[in-house]
mmCIF file of C-alpha atoms in Angstrom:
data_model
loop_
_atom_site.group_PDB
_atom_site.id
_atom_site.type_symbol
_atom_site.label_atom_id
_atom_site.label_comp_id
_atom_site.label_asym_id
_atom_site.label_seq_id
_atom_site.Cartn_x
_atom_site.Cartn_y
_atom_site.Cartn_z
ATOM 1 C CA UNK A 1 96.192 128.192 -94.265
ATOM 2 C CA UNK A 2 98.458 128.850 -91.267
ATOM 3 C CA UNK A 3 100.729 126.298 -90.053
ATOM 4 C CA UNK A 4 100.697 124.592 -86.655
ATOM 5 C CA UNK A 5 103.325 125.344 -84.314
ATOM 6 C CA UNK A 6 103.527 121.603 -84.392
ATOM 7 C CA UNK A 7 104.216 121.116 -87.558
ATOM 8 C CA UNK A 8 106.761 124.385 -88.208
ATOM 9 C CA UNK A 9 108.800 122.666 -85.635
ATOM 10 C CA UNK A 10 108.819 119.244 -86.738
ATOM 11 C CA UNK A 11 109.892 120.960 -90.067
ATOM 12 C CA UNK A 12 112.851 122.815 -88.450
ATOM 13 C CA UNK A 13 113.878 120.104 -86.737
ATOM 14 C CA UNK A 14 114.219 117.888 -89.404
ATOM 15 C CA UNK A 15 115.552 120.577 -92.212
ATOM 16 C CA UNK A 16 118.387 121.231 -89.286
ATOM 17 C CA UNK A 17 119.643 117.596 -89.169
ATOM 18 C CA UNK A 18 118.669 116.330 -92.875
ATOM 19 C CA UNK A 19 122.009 115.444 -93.985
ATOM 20 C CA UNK A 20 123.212 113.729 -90.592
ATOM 21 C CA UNK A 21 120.211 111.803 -91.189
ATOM 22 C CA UNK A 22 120.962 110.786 -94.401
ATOM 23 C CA UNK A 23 124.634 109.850 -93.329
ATOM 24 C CA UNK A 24 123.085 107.680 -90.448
ATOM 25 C CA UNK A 25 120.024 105.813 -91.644
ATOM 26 C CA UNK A 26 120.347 105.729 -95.563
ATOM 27 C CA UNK A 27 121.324 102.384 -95.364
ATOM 28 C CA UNK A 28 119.863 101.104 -92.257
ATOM 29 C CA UNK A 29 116.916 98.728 -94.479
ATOM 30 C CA UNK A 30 120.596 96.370 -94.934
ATOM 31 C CA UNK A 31 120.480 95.593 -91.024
ATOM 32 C CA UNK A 32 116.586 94.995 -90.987
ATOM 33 C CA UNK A 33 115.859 91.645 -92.205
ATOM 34 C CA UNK A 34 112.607 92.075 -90.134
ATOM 35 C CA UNK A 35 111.175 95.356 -91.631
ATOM 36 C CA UNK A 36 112.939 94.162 -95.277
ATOM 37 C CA UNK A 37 110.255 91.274 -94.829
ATOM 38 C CA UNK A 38 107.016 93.289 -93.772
ATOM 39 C CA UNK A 39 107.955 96.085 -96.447
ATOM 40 C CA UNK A 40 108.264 92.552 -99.253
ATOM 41 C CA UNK A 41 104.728 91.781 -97.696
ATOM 42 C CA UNK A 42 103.214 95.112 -98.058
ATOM 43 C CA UNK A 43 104.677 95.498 -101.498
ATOM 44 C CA UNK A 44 103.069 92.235 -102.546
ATOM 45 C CA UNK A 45 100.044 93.064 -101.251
ATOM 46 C CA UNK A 46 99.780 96.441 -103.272
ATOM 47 C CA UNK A 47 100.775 94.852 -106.483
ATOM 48 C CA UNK A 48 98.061 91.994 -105.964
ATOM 49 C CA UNK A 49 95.050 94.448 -105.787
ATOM 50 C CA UNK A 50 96.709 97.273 -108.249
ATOM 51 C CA UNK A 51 95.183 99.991 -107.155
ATOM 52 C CA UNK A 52 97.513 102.627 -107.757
ATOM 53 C CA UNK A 53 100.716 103.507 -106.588
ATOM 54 C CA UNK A 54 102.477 103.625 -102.649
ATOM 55 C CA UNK A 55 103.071 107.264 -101.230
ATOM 56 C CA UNK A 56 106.036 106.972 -98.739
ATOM 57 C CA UNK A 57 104.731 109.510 -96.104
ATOM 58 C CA UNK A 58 107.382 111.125 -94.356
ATOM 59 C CA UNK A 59 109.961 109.371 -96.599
ATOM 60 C CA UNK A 60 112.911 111.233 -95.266
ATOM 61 C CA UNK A 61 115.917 111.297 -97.666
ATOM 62 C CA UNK A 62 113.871 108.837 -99.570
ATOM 63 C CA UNK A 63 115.893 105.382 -98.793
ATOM 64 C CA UNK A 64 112.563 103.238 -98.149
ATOM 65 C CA UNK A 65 110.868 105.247 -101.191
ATOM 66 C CA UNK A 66 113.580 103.812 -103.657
ATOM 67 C CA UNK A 67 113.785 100.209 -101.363
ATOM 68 C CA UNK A 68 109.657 100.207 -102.113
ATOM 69 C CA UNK A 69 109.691 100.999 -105.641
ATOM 70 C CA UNK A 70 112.705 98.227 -106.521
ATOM 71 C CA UNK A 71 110.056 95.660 -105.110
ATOM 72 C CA UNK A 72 107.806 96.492 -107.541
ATOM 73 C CA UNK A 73 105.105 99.210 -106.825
ATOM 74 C CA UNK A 74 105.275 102.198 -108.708
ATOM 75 C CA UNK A 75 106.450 104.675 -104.895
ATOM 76 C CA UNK A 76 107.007 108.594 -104.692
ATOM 77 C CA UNK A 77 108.070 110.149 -101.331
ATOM 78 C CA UNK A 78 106.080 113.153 -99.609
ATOM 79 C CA UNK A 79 107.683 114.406 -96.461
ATOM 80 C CA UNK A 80 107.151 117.956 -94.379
ATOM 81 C CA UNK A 81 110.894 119.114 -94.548
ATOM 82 C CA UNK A 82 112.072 120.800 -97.272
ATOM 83 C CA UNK A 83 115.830 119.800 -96.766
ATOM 84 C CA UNK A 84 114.816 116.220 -96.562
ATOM 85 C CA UNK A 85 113.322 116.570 -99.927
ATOM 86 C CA UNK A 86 116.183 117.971 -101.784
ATOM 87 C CA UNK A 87 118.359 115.169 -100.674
ATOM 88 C CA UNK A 88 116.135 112.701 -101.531
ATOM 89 C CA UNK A 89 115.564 114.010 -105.004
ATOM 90 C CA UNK A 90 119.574 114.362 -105.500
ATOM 91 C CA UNK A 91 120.235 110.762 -104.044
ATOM 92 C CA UNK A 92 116.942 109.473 -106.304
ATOM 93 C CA UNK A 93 116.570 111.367 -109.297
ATOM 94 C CA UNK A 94 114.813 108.575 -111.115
ATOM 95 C CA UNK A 95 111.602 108.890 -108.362
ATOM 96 C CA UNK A 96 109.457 111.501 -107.379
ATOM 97 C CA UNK A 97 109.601 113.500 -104.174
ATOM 98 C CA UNK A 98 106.944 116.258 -102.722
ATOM 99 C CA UNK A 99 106.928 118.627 -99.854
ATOM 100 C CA UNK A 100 103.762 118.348 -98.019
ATOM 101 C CA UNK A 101 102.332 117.133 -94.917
ATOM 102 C CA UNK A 102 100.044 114.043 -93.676
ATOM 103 C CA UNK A 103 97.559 116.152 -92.400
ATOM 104 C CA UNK A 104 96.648 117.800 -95.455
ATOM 105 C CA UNK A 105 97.649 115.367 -98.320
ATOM 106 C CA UNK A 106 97.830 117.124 -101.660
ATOM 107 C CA UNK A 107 96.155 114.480 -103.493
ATOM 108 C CA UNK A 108 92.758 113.275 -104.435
ATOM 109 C CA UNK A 109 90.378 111.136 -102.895
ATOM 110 C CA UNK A 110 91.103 107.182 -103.573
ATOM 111 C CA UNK A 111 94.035 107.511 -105.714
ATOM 112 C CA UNK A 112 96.911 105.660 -103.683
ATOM 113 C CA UNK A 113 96.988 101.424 -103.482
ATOM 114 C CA UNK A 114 99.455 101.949 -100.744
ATOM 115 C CA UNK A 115 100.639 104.455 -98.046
ATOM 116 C CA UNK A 116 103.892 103.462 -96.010
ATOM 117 C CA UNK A 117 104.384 105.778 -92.739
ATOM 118 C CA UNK A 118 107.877 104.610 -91.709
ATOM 119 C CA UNK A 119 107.889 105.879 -88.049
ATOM 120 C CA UNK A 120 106.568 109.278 -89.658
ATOM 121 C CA UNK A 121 103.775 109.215 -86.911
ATOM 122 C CA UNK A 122 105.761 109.199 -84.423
ATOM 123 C CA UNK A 123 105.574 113.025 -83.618
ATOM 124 C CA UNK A 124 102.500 113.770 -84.301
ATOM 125 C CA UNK A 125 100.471 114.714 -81.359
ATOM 126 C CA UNK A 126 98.208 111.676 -79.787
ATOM 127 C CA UNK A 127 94.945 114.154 -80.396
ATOM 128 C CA UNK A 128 95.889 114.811 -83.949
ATOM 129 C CA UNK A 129 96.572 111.118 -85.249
ATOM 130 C CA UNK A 130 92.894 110.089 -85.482
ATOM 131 C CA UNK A 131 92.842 112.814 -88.117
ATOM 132 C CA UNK A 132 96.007 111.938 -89.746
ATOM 133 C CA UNK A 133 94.508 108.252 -90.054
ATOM 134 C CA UNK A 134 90.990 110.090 -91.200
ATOM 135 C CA UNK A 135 93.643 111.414 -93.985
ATOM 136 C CA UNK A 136 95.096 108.505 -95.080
ATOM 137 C CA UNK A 137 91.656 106.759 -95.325
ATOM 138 C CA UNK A 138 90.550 109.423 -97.829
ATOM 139 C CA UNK A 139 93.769 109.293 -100.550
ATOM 140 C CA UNK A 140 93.627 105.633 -100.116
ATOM 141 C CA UNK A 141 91.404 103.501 -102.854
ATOM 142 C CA UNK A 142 89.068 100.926 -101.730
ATOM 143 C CA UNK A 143 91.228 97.770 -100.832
ATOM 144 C CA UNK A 144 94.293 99.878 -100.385
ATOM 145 C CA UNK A 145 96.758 99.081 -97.455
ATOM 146 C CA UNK A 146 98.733 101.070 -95.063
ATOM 147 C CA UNK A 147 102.097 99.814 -93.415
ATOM 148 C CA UNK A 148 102.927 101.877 -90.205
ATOM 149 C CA UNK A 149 106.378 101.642 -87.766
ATOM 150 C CA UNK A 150 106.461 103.020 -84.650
ATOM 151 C CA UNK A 151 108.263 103.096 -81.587
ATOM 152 C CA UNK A 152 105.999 100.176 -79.482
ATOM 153 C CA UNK A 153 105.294 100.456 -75.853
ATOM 154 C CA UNK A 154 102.906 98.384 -73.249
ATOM 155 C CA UNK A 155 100.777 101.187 -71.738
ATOM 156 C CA UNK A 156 97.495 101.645 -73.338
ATOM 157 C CA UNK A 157 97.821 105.268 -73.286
ATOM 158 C CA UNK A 158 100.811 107.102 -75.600
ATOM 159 C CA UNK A 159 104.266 107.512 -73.544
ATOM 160 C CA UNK A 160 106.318 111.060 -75.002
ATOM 161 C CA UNK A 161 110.073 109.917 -74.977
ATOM 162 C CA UNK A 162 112.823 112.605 -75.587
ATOM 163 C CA UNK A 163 114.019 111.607 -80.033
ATOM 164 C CA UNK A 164 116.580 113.045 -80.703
ATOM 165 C CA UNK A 165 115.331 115.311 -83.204
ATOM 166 C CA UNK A 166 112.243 116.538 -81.325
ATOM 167 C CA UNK A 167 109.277 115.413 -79.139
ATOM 168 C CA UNK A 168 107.863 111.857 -80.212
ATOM 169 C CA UNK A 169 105.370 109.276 -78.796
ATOM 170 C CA UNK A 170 105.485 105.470 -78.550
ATOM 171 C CA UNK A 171 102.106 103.128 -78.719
ATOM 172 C CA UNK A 172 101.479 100.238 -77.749
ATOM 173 C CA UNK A 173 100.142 98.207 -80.964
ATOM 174 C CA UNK A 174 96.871 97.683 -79.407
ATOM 175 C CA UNK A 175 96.079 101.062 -78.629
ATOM 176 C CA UNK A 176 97.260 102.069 -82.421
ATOM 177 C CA UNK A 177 95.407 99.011 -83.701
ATOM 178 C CA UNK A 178 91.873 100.400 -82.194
ATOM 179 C CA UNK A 179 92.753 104.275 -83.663
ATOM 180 C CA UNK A 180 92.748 102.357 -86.941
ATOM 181 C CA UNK A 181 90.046 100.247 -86.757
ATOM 182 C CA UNK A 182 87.877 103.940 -85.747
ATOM 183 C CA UNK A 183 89.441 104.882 -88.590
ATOM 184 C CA UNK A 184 87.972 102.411 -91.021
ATOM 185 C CA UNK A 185 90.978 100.492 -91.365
ATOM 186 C CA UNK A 186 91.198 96.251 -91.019
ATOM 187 C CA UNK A 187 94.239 94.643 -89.565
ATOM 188 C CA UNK A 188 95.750 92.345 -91.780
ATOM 189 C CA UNK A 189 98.751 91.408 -89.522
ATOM 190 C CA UNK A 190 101.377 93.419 -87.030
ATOM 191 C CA UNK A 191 105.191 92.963 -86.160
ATOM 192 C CA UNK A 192 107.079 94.021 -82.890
ATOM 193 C CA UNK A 193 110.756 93.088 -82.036
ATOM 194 C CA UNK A 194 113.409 94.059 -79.776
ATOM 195 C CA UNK A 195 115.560 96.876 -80.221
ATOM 196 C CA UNK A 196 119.246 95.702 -81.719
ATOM 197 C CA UNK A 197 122.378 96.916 -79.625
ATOM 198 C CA UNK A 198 122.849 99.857 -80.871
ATOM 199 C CA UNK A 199 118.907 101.234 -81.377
ATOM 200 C CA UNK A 200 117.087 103.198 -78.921
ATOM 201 C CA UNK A 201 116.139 100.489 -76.538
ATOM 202 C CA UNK A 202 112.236 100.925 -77.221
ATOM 203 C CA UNK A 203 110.351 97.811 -78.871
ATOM 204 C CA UNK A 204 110.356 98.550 -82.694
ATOM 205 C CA UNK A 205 106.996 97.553 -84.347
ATOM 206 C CA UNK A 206 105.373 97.132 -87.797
ATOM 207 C CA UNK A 207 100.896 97.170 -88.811
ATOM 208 C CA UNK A 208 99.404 96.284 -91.765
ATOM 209 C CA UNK A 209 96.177 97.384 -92.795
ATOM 210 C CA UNK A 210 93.727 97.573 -95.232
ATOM 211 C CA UNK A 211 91.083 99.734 -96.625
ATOM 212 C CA UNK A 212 87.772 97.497 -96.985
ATOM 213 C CA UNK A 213 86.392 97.076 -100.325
ATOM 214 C CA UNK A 214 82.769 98.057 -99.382
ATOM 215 C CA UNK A 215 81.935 101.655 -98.021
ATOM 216 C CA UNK A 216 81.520 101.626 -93.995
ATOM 217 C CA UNK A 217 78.783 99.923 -92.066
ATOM 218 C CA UNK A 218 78.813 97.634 -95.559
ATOM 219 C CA UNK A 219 80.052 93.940 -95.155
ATOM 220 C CA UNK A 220 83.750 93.578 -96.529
ATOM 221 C CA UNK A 221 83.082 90.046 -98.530
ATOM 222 C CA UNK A 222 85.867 89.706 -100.001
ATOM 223 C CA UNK A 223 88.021 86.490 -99.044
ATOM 224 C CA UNK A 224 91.136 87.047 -97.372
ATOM 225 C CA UNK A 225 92.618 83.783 -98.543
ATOM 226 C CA UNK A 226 91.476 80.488 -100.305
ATOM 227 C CA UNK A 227 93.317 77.373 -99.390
ATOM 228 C CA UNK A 228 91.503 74.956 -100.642
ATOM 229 C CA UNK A 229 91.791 72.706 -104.137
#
C-alpha cells in the first residue's frame, strides 16, 4: 500500500529530530504530577478489567511506554518513525517496540485492554482522525480504554498551530469528546491544565475512554461504580 504524503512527512520529521527529542522530553513524566496521575488512573483501570495489554501509540523514544509498564500493565510502544524506534529499543531493551502507524494497526481485532496516544494525534489531519479513532476501536477488546493528550483549545472547530517538528492541530475537549463518542467510545473522565512556564503556552489536556462491553446500539449494563454497603 502506498504511503500518504501525510504520513512520509510526519515520519521524516520525526526520524530528523529523534535524538533531540529524546534529550528534551525523556524525562519530562518527573515534572507532570498531573499526567503522572491520569496515566496511574488509566493504568488501574486496565489492570481492573485485564483485558490484555496497553499499546503506547506513537510512543516516541518510548519514556511513557516504560513509565506505563512500571505501573503495572504489561505496555509495548508502536510509533511511525523508524529513528524513534531504535532509540527506544536501545534506551528499553527489556520492552517491546514496533514501527507502524495508527491508521493501519498491525494487530488483530480486540486484542489490546489499553491504547495510550500521548499527543500522537496531534498531527494527524482533522478528516483523518475519525478513522484513526475507527482504528483504535477495532484492536481494542470490549471494555478496553483509551487515554488521549492533546494540545486543548476553545473553538469547536480544530486550530493548526506551527510544532516545532511539523504541522499539528489543537481541540477543544468537547469537540474531541463527540469524535469519540461517533466512534463508539464512552467518556469516563477528562483533564485540561495550563501550560507550565516553559511549555508551549496552549492548554495541555488528558480523555479517558472506554470501549463498552456490549456491541453498539446494545445497552452497556455494566456498573461504573458501587458505593454502597
Amino acid at each position: 500500500m502506498t504511503e500518504s504524503p501525510v504520513l512520509h512527512d510526519i515520519r521524516a520529521a520525526y526520524d530528523a529530530v529523534a535524538p533531540l527529542y529524546a534529550e528534551l522530553f525523556s524525562n519530562v513524566l518527573e515534572t507532570l504530577p498531573m499526567e503522572r496521575a491520569m496515566l496511574a488512573a488509566f493504568a488501574e483501570l486496565v489492570q481492573a478489567h485485564n483485558a490484555g495489554p496497553v499499546a503506547d501509540i506513537g510512543c516516541g523514544p518510548g519514556h511513557v511506554t516504560a513509565h506505563m509498564h512500571a505501573l503495572g500493565p504489561t505496555t509495548f510502544g508502536i510509533d511511525l518513525s523508524a529513528e524513534m524506534i531504535a532509540l527506544a529499543r536501545r534506551a528499553h531493551p527489556d520492552l517491546r517496540f514496533d514501527e507502524g502507524s495508527m491508521t493501519a494497526l498491525d494487530l488483530a481485532d480486540e486484542v489490546l485492554g489499553g491504547i495510550l496516544a500521548f499527543y500522537s494525534i496531534i498531527h494527524t489531519p482533522p478528516r483523518q482522525l475519525p478513522a484513526v479513532f475507527t482504528e483504535f476501536q477495532r484492536v481494542l477488546a470490549p471494555g478496553g480504554h483509551l487515554l488521549l493528550g492533546f494540545f486543548a483549545g476553545d473553538n469547536p472547530l480544530p486550530q493548526e498551530f506551527d510544532h516545532k517538528v511539523t504541522l499539528a492541530y489543537r481541540w477543544s475537549s468537547d469537540s474531541l469528546a463527540e469524535l469519540l463518542r461517533q466512534a463508539g467510545f464512552v467518556e469516563v473522565g477528562r483533564l485540561q491544565r495550563e501550560p507550565h512556564q516553559d511549555e508551549r503556552q496552549f492548554p495541555q489536556a488528558q480523555l479517558l475512554v472506554r470501549k463498552p462491553l456490549a456491541p453498539p446500539g446494545a445497552a452497556d449494563t455494566r456498573p461504573e461504580h458501587d458505593t454502597g454497603p
